[in-house]
Amino acid sequence: MTTLATPVVPAQRTAPVPPRPATLVRLRPIVHATPVPQGVHVRGWSSSFTVKGGAGLWRLWEILSARLADGLPADQVAAPEGRPEVTRAVSLLLDQLREHDMLVEVPVSWAEQTGPEVPAADVAAWLSAVAADPAQAWRRLRAATVHVAGDGPPADSAVRALTGAGVRAVRAALPGDGRGAADLLLSADAPAAGAPAVAARCRGEVGLVTPVSDLDAVWWQAQAATLRVDGADAPGEVPYALAALVGAAAAHRIVCAVAGLPDPAAEAAELGDGGPGAPAALAHPAVLVARLDPLTVTYHPFLPAAAAAPPPATVEEALQRLDALTDPELESVVRDRRRRPGSPLDERDHSCGTAPGSH
């Protein structure tokens, strides 16, 4: 009897599956690029750079930016091996993107839009554009509660903006203590940010939003700003567009404070779009002033809310404080003299002596 041997097939070894990355490196959504002769110009939130290296550099950018827009594990954000000129060009682009803070790390679930705690696509894009750590900023927003005191269009607009950003908003009535300085008060219970607050006011065709401060301070800040801004205490019905704009602007300031993001006034100063007369750099707390005709939204230095400071050390710093004192909207010196005759500012006239908030 003949026995046939059965060949033994060796067991196939499966390659280990690499662990799924928890985060991806992505190009910030605010980053855009345009081709230039022999290269590419890339611009972000507040900076830009140009890389030159031949006609093929734009095509390299298109491939690299598409991959970074989708997101790559951190260990794959590197120049490919191969032609030395391609490796050098991609390395240079990546180095510049990192130097100008145009790359950001986000959870994988954000890219896939999956999971119960994933922000809406527009919120994820916003945080990815402006936050150093978008995931941490999102956690701070989700942990916060903002009390919205007030009614009408400003409060309704603020609630919409807050809930749209993932923040829990709770309606409340304005305190009935007769102060009457504001039409809207937003105060946050935020474990990571303390208890920031802002106040807003709309009258006639003028609205304002105070700097972020503590709850007690925003009341007198709103009152003091009202005394300085022309039309802020004018009678008359407030147009819906202005009221909604001011409510949303107040929500924007409190959301940034809760999330640990720069105040919108600081960003406006950095980008140079704070409006006519706005400072080129934010050296003092700023009041937002909104006007309807023409429609403008500008930030202006508010010295009464500034912390005590030593005398200016340079001529540039002294001129910066002088600019704040003569701001076209708040004009601390001129308006204090006009509205409160006999105040200490009357005795100091327009000298360079110590003024409120500038000492």
Protein backbone atom coordinates (compact mmCIF):
# COMPACT_ATOMS: atom_id res chain seq x y z
CA MET A 1 0.00 0.00 0.00
CA THR A 2 1.44 3.32 -1.05
CA THR A 3 1.07 6.35 1.21
CA LEU A 4 1.10 9.81 -0.36
CA ALA A 5 2.77 12.51 1.63
CA THR A 6 0.74 15.67 2.20
CA PRO A 7 2.82 18.78 1.68
CA VAL A 8 2.96 21.04 4.70
CA VAL A 9 2.05 24.62 3.89
CA PRO A 10 3.84 27.02 6.24
CA ALA A 11 1.54 29.36 8.12
CA GLN A 12 1.53 32.83 6.67
CA ARG A 13 2.58 35.56 9.03
CA THR A 14 0.47 38.68 8.85
CA ALA A 15 2.28 41.94 9.20
CA PRO A 16 1.36 43.74 12.41
CA VAL A 17 -1.20 46.47 11.87
CA PRO A 18 0.25 49.80 12.94
CA PRO A 19 -1.74 51.49 15.69
CA ARG A 20 -4.27 54.01 14.48
CA PRO A 21 -2.99 57.52 15.21
CA ALA A 22 -4.99 59.54 17.69
CA THR A 23 -4.19 62.84 15.99
CA LEU A 24 -3.41 64.17 12.53
CA VAL A 25 -1.31 67.10 11.42
CA ARG A 26 -3.30 69.32 9.11
CA LEU A 27 -2.88 72.56 7.25
CA ARG A 28 -4.74 75.32 9.05
CA PRO A 29 -7.91 76.12 7.07
CA ILE A 30 -6.98 79.79 6.95
CA VAL A 31 -3.84 79.04 4.87
CA HIS A 32 -3.98 79.89 1.17
CA ALA A 33 -1.37 80.00 -1.56
CA THR A 34 -0.86 81.53 -4.98
CA PRO A 35 1.74 80.76 -7.63
CA VAL A 36 4.43 83.35 -8.28
CA PRO A 37 7.16 83.33 -10.92
CA GLN A 38 9.44 80.40 -10.10
CA GLY A 39 7.73 79.63 -6.82
CA VAL A 40 4.78 79.87 -4.43
CA HIS A 41 3.52 82.50 -1.98
CA VAL A 42 1.75 81.14 1.12
CA ARG A 43 -0.26 83.32 3.52
CA GLY A 44 -1.86 82.47 6.83
CA TRP A 45 -3.72 84.25 9.62
CA SER A 46 -1.12 86.91 10.33
CA SER A 47 2.02 86.05 8.36
CA SER A 48 3.17 84.86 4.97
CA PHE A 49 6.21 83.52 3.18
CA THR A 50 7.46 82.95 -0.35
CA VAL A 51 9.53 80.01 -1.56
CA LYS A 52 11.23 80.10 -4.94
CA GLY A 53 12.69 77.07 -6.63
CA GLY A 54 11.53 76.63 -10.18
CA ALA A 55 8.39 76.18 -12.21
CA GLY A 56 7.61 72.79 -10.66
CA LEU A 57 7.37 74.15 -7.12
CA TRP A 58 3.69 75.05 -7.51
CA ARG A 59 2.85 71.47 -8.48
CA LEU A 60 4.74 70.20 -5.44
CA TRP A 61 2.75 72.61 -3.26
CA GLU A 62 -0.54 71.36 -4.73
CA ILE A 63 0.34 67.76 -3.84
CA LEU A 64 1.68 68.59 -0.37
CA SER A 65 -1.17 70.93 0.59
CA ALA A 66 -3.79 68.39 -0.54
CA ARG A 67 -2.26 65.72 1.71
CA LEU A 68 -1.98 68.12 4.64
CA ALA A 69 -5.56 69.31 4.15
CA ASP A 70 -6.73 65.71 4.63
CA GLY A 71 -4.33 65.23 7.54
CA LEU A 72 -1.25 63.08 8.07
CA PRO A 73 0.12 61.23 11.11
CA ALA A 74 2.93 63.29 12.63
CA ASP A 75 5.61 60.77 11.64
CA GLN A 76 4.60 61.09 7.98
CA VAL A 77 4.96 64.87 7.82
CA ALA A 78 8.37 64.72 6.18
CA ALA A 79 9.95 65.13 2.78
CA PRO A 80 9.88 61.99 0.61
CA GLU A 81 13.06 60.21 -0.30
CA GLY A 82 14.04 60.35 -3.93
CA ARG A 83 15.22 63.16 -6.10
CA PRO A 84 17.35 65.52 -3.96
CA GLU A 85 15.81 68.67 -5.42
CA VAL A 86 12.29 67.47 -4.55
CA THR A 87 13.36 66.51 -1.03
CA ARG A 88 14.94 69.93 -0.48
CA ALA A 89 11.91 71.78 -1.79
CA VAL A 90 9.39 69.84 0.32
CA SER A 91 11.61 70.15 3.41
CA LEU A 92 11.80 73.92 2.90
CA LEU A 93 8.03 74.21 2.52
CA LEU A 94 7.42 72.14 5.66
CA ASP A 95 9.97 74.15 7.63
CA GLN A 96 8.29 77.40 6.62
CA LEU A 97 4.82 76.08 7.44
CA ARG A 98 6.00 75.14 10.93
CA GLU A 99 7.84 78.42 11.46
CA HIS A 100 4.75 80.44 10.55
CA ASP A 101 2.41 78.28 12.67
CA MET A 102 0.43 77.10 9.66
CA LEU A 103 0.25 73.45 10.73
CA VAL A 104 -1.98 72.22 13.54
CA GLU A 105 -2.60 68.90 15.27
CA VAL A 106 -6.23 67.78 15.60
CA PRO A 107 -7.93 64.55 16.72
CA VAL A 108 -8.58 61.98 14.00
CA SER A 109 -12.29 62.11 14.82
CA TRP A 110 -12.38 65.76 13.75
CA ALA A 111 -11.18 64.88 10.28
CA GLU A 112 -13.71 62.04 10.05
CA GLN A 113 -16.52 63.97 11.79
CA THR A 114 -17.31 60.94 13.96
CA GLY A 115 -17.94 60.56 17.67
CA PRO A 116 -20.27 62.20 20.18
CA GLU A 117 -17.91 64.98 21.26
CA VAL A 118 -16.83 66.17 17.82
CA PRO A 119 -17.47 69.86 17.13
CA ALA A 120 -19.56 70.89 14.17
CA ALA A 121 -17.56 71.21 10.97
CA ASP A 122 -17.57 75.02 11.03
CA VAL A 123 -16.48 75.17 14.68
CA ALA A 124 -13.75 72.59 14.06
CA ALA A 125 -12.51 74.65 11.11
CA TRP A 126 -12.50 77.84 13.19
CA LEU A 127 -10.61 76.28 16.09
CA SER A 128 -8.19 74.62 13.68
CA ALA A 129 -7.53 78.02 12.13
CA VAL A 130 -6.87 80.03 15.31
CA ALA A 131 -6.16 77.78 18.33
CA ALA A 132 -2.74 76.53 19.35
CA ASP A 133 -4.43 73.37 20.64
CA PRO A 134 -7.88 73.07 19.04
CA ALA A 135 -8.87 69.97 21.03
CA GLN A 136 -8.09 71.66 24.33
CA ALA A 137 -9.98 74.81 23.28
CA TRP A 138 -13.00 72.63 22.41
CA ARG A 139 -12.89 70.89 25.78
CA ARG A 140 -12.87 74.28 27.51
CA LEU A 141 -15.88 75.42 25.51
CA ARG A 142 -17.82 72.25 26.30
CA ALA A 143 -17.07 72.57 30.01
CA ALA A 144 -18.28 76.18 30.26
CA THR A 145 -21.68 77.66 30.97
CA VAL A 146 -22.44 81.25 29.99
CA HIS A 147 -25.27 83.14 31.67
CA VAL A 148 -27.00 85.47 29.22
CA ALA A 149 -28.69 88.30 31.10
CA GLY A 150 -30.93 90.47 28.95
CA ASP A 151 -33.64 90.11 26.37
CA GLY A 152 -34.51 91.10 22.83
CA PRO A 153 -32.31 90.80 19.73
CA PRO A 154 -28.93 91.32 21.48
CA ALA A 155 -29.55 88.43 23.88
CA ASP A 156 -31.11 86.23 21.20
CA SER A 157 -28.11 86.80 18.94
CA ALA A 158 -25.68 86.05 21.77
CA VAL A 159 -27.45 82.77 22.59
CA ARG A 160 -27.32 81.67 18.95
CA ALA A 161 -23.62 82.45 18.72
CA LEU A 162 -22.82 80.69 21.99
CA THR A 163 -24.74 77.52 21.24
CA GLY A 164 -23.32 77.49 17.72
CA ALA A 165 -19.85 77.47 19.27
CA GLY A 166 -20.74 74.53 21.51
CA VAL A 167 -21.17 76.54 24.71
CA ARG A 168 -24.09 75.95 27.06
CA ALA A 169 -26.08 79.19 27.32
CA VAL A 170 -28.52 79.87 30.18
CA ARG A 171 -30.96 82.78 29.93
CA ALA A 172 -31.32 85.16 32.88
CA ALA A 173 -32.70 88.59 33.67
CA LEU A 174 -30.52 91.66 34.01
CA PRO A 175 -29.95 92.56 37.67
CA GLY A 176 -32.59 95.06 38.72
CA ASP A 177 -30.32 97.22 40.84
CA GLY A 178 -30.84 100.39 38.88
CA ARG A 179 -27.41 100.56 37.31
CA GLY A 180 -28.89 100.34 33.81
CA ALA A 181 -25.48 100.55 32.20
CA ALA A 182 -25.93 97.61 29.84
CA ASP A 183 -28.60 95.86 27.78
CA LEU A 184 -26.72 92.55 27.76
CA LEU A 185 -24.47 90.86 30.28
CA LEU A 186 -22.59 87.64 29.55
CA SER A 187 -20.86 85.90 32.44
CA ALA A 188 -19.15 82.53 32.23
CA ASP A 189 -18.59 79.69 34.64
CA ALA A 190 -15.49 78.23 33.05
CA PRO A 191 -13.23 75.86 35.02
CA ALA A 192 -10.16 76.76 32.95
CA ALA A 193 -10.84 80.50 32.55
CA GLY A 194 -12.35 81.59 35.85
CA ALA A 195 -15.42 83.81 35.57
CA PRO A 196 -14.94 86.19 32.62
CA ALA A 197 -17.73 88.60 31.72
CA VAL A 198 -18.59 91.21 29.11
CA ALA A 199 -21.34 93.80 28.92
CA ALA A 200 -22.94 95.29 25.82
CA ARG A 201 -25.18 98.25 25.13
CA CYS A 202 -27.23 99.40 22.12
CA ARG A 203 -28.83 102.80 21.73
CA GLY A 204 -30.07 104.43 18.56
CA GLU A 205 -27.52 103.58 15.88
CA VAL A 206 -24.57 102.93 18.21
CA GLY A 207 -23.57 99.81 20.11
CA LEU A 208 -20.59 98.92 22.28
CA VAL A 209 -19.07 95.88 23.97
CA THR A 210 -16.76 96.16 26.96
CA PRO A 211 -13.41 94.37 27.29
CA VAL A 212 -13.50 90.99 29.01
CA SER A 213 -13.20 91.50 32.74
CA ASP A 214 -14.76 90.33 35.99
CA LEU A 215 -18.48 90.69 36.60
CA ASP A 216 -18.31 93.79 38.78
CA ALA A 217 -15.91 95.64 36.49
CA VAL A 218 -17.90 95.30 33.27
CA TRP A 219 -20.80 97.28 34.76
CA TRP A 220 -18.81 100.44 35.40
CA GLN A 221 -16.85 99.93 32.18
CA ALA A 222 -20.09 99.97 30.19
CA GLN A 223 -21.21 103.08 32.01
CA ALA A 224 -17.88 104.86 31.53
CA ALA A 225 -17.71 103.93 27.84
CA THR A 226 -21.26 105.18 27.32
CA LEU A 227 -20.21 108.61 28.61
CA ARG A 228 -17.41 108.76 26.07
CA VAL A 229 -18.90 107.33 22.86
CA ASP A 230 -21.03 109.82 20.94
CA GLY A 231 -24.56 108.50 20.50
CA ALA A 232 -24.19 105.61 22.95
CA ASP A 233 -26.87 107.09 25.21
CA ALA A 234 -29.13 108.45 22.45
CA PRO A 235 -32.83 107.59 22.62
CA GLY A 236 -34.58 105.73 19.85
CA GLU A 237 -35.35 102.23 18.67
CA VAL A 238 -32.33 100.04 17.96
CA PRO A 239 -32.29 98.53 14.46
CA TYR A 240 -32.30 94.75 14.52
CA ALA A 241 -29.11 94.44 12.47
CA LEU A 242 -27.12 96.50 14.95
CA ALA A 243 -28.58 94.71 17.98
CA ALA A 244 -27.82 91.29 16.51
CA LEU A 245 -24.30 92.37 15.57
CA VAL A 246 -23.53 93.65 19.07
CA GLY A 247 -24.94 90.51 20.71
CA ALA A 248 -22.84 88.25 18.48
CA ALA A 249 -19.73 90.39 19.08
CA ALA A 250 -20.19 90.10 22.84
CA ALA A 251 -20.54 86.33 22.51
CA HIS A 252 -17.40 86.21 20.37
CA ARG A 253 -15.36 87.94 23.09
CA ILE A 254 -16.59 85.63 25.86
CA VAL A 255 -16.11 82.52 23.72
CA CYS A 256 -12.49 83.49 23.02
CA ALA A 257 -11.89 84.12 26.73
CA VAL A 258 -13.37 80.75 27.70
CA ALA A 259 -11.45 78.85 25.00
CA GLY A 260 -8.14 80.52 25.83
CA LEU A 261 -7.93 82.27 22.47
CA PRO A 262 -6.68 85.83 21.86
CA ASP A 263 -9.29 88.54 22.30
CA PRO A 264 -10.77 89.66 18.95
CA ALA A 265 -9.42 93.15 19.59
CA ALA A 266 -5.87 91.80 19.76
CA GLU A 267 -6.35 89.93 16.50
CA ALA A 268 -7.81 93.00 14.81
CA ALA A 269 -4.82 95.08 15.93
CA GLU A 270 -2.36 92.42 14.77
CA LEU A 271 -4.01 92.08 11.38
CA GLY A 272 -4.45 95.81 10.96
CA ASP A 273 -8.20 95.56 10.32
CA GLY A 274 -9.44 97.22 13.48
CA GLY A 275 -10.91 100.03 11.42
CA PRO A 276 -10.06 103.70 10.92
CA GLY A 277 -8.26 105.15 13.92
CA ALA A 278 -7.74 101.74 15.53
CA PRO A 279 -4.33 101.13 17.12
CA ALA A 280 -1.69 99.15 15.25
CA ALA A 281 -0.99 97.12 18.39
CA LEU A 282 -3.20 96.46 21.39
CA ALA A 283 -1.56 98.03 24.44
CA HIS A 284 -4.73 98.62 26.49
CA PRO A 285 -8.10 96.91 26.97
CA ALA A 286 -10.33 97.81 24.03
CA VAL A 287 -14.01 98.68 23.70
CA LEU A 288 -15.80 97.52 20.56
CA VAL A 289 -17.82 100.33 18.99
CA ALA A 290 -20.40 99.48 16.31
CA ARG A 291 -22.12 102.11 14.19
CA LEU A 292 -24.89 101.58 11.69
CA ASP A 293 -24.47 104.42 9.23
CA PRO A 294 -22.08 103.59 7.74
CA LEU A 295 -21.83 100.08 9.19
CA THR A 296 -18.52 99.88 11.07
CA VAL A 297 -17.12 97.73 13.85
CA THR A 298 -13.93 99.07 15.45
CA TYR A 299 -11.92 98.52 18.62
CA HIS A 300 -10.65 101.44 20.68
CA PRO A 301 -8.31 101.64 23.69
CA PHE A 302 -10.14 102.13 26.98
CA LEU A 303 -7.76 103.56 29.55
CA PRO A 304 -10.09 103.37 32.58
CA ALA A 305 -9.96 99.57 32.28
CA ALA A 306 -6.16 99.44 32.02
CA ALA A 307 -4.02 98.19 34.86
CA ALA A 308 -1.71 100.61 36.62
CA ALA A 309 1.52 101.02 34.69
CA PRO A 310 4.87 102.67 35.37
CA PRO A 311 5.83 105.83 33.48
CA PRO A 312 6.62 105.17 29.82
CA ALA A 313 10.17 104.01 29.27
CA THR A 314 10.45 105.18 25.65
CA VAL A 315 9.16 107.95 23.45
CA GLU A 316 7.30 105.34 21.40
CA GLU A 317 5.50 104.08 24.49
CA ALA A 318 4.61 107.64 25.52
CA LEU A 319 3.20 108.37 22.07
CA GLN A 320 1.23 105.15 22.21
CA ARG A 321 -0.43 106.28 25.45
CA LEU A 322 -1.07 109.70 23.95
CA ASP A 323 -2.81 108.03 21.01
CA ALA A 324 -5.03 106.19 23.47
CA LEU A 325 -5.88 109.41 25.31
CA THR A 326 -6.91 111.08 22.04
CA ASP A 327 -8.65 108.09 20.45
CA PRO A 328 -11.28 109.31 17.93
CA GLU A 329 -14.11 107.36 19.61
CA LEU A 330 -13.27 107.37 23.32
CA GLU A 331 -11.06 110.48 23.59
CA SER A 332 -10.44 110.04 27.30
CA VAL A 333 -9.05 113.54 27.91
CA VAL A 334 -11.40 115.61 25.76
CA ARG A 335 -14.59 113.79 26.69
CA ASP A 336 -13.77 113.69 30.40
CA ARG A 337 -13.31 117.46 30.36
CA ARG A 338 -16.52 118.03 28.42
CA ARG A 339 -18.77 115.69 30.39
CA ARG A 340 -17.34 116.15 33.86
CA PRO A 341 -16.25 119.78 34.31
CA GLY A 342 -14.27 120.34 37.47
CA SER A 343 -12.74 116.86 37.44
CA PRO A 344 -9.02 116.48 38.15
CA LEU A 345 -8.47 116.40 34.40
CA ASP A 346 -9.64 120.03 34.26
CA GLU A 347 -6.80 121.05 36.52
CA ARG A 348 -4.26 119.01 34.55
CA ASP A 349 -5.49 120.49 31.28
CA HIS A 350 -3.86 118.64 28.37
CA SER A 351 -0.52 118.13 30.05
CA CYS A 352 1.31 114.82 30.16
CA GLY A 353 0.48 114.29 33.80
CA THR A 354 -0.99 111.08 35.10
CA ALA A 355 -4.43 110.27 33.66
CA PRO A 356 -6.85 107.56 34.71
CA GLY A 357 -5.61 104.20 33.52
CA SER A 358 -2.31 105.56 32.21
CA HIS A 359 -0.37 105.74 35.48
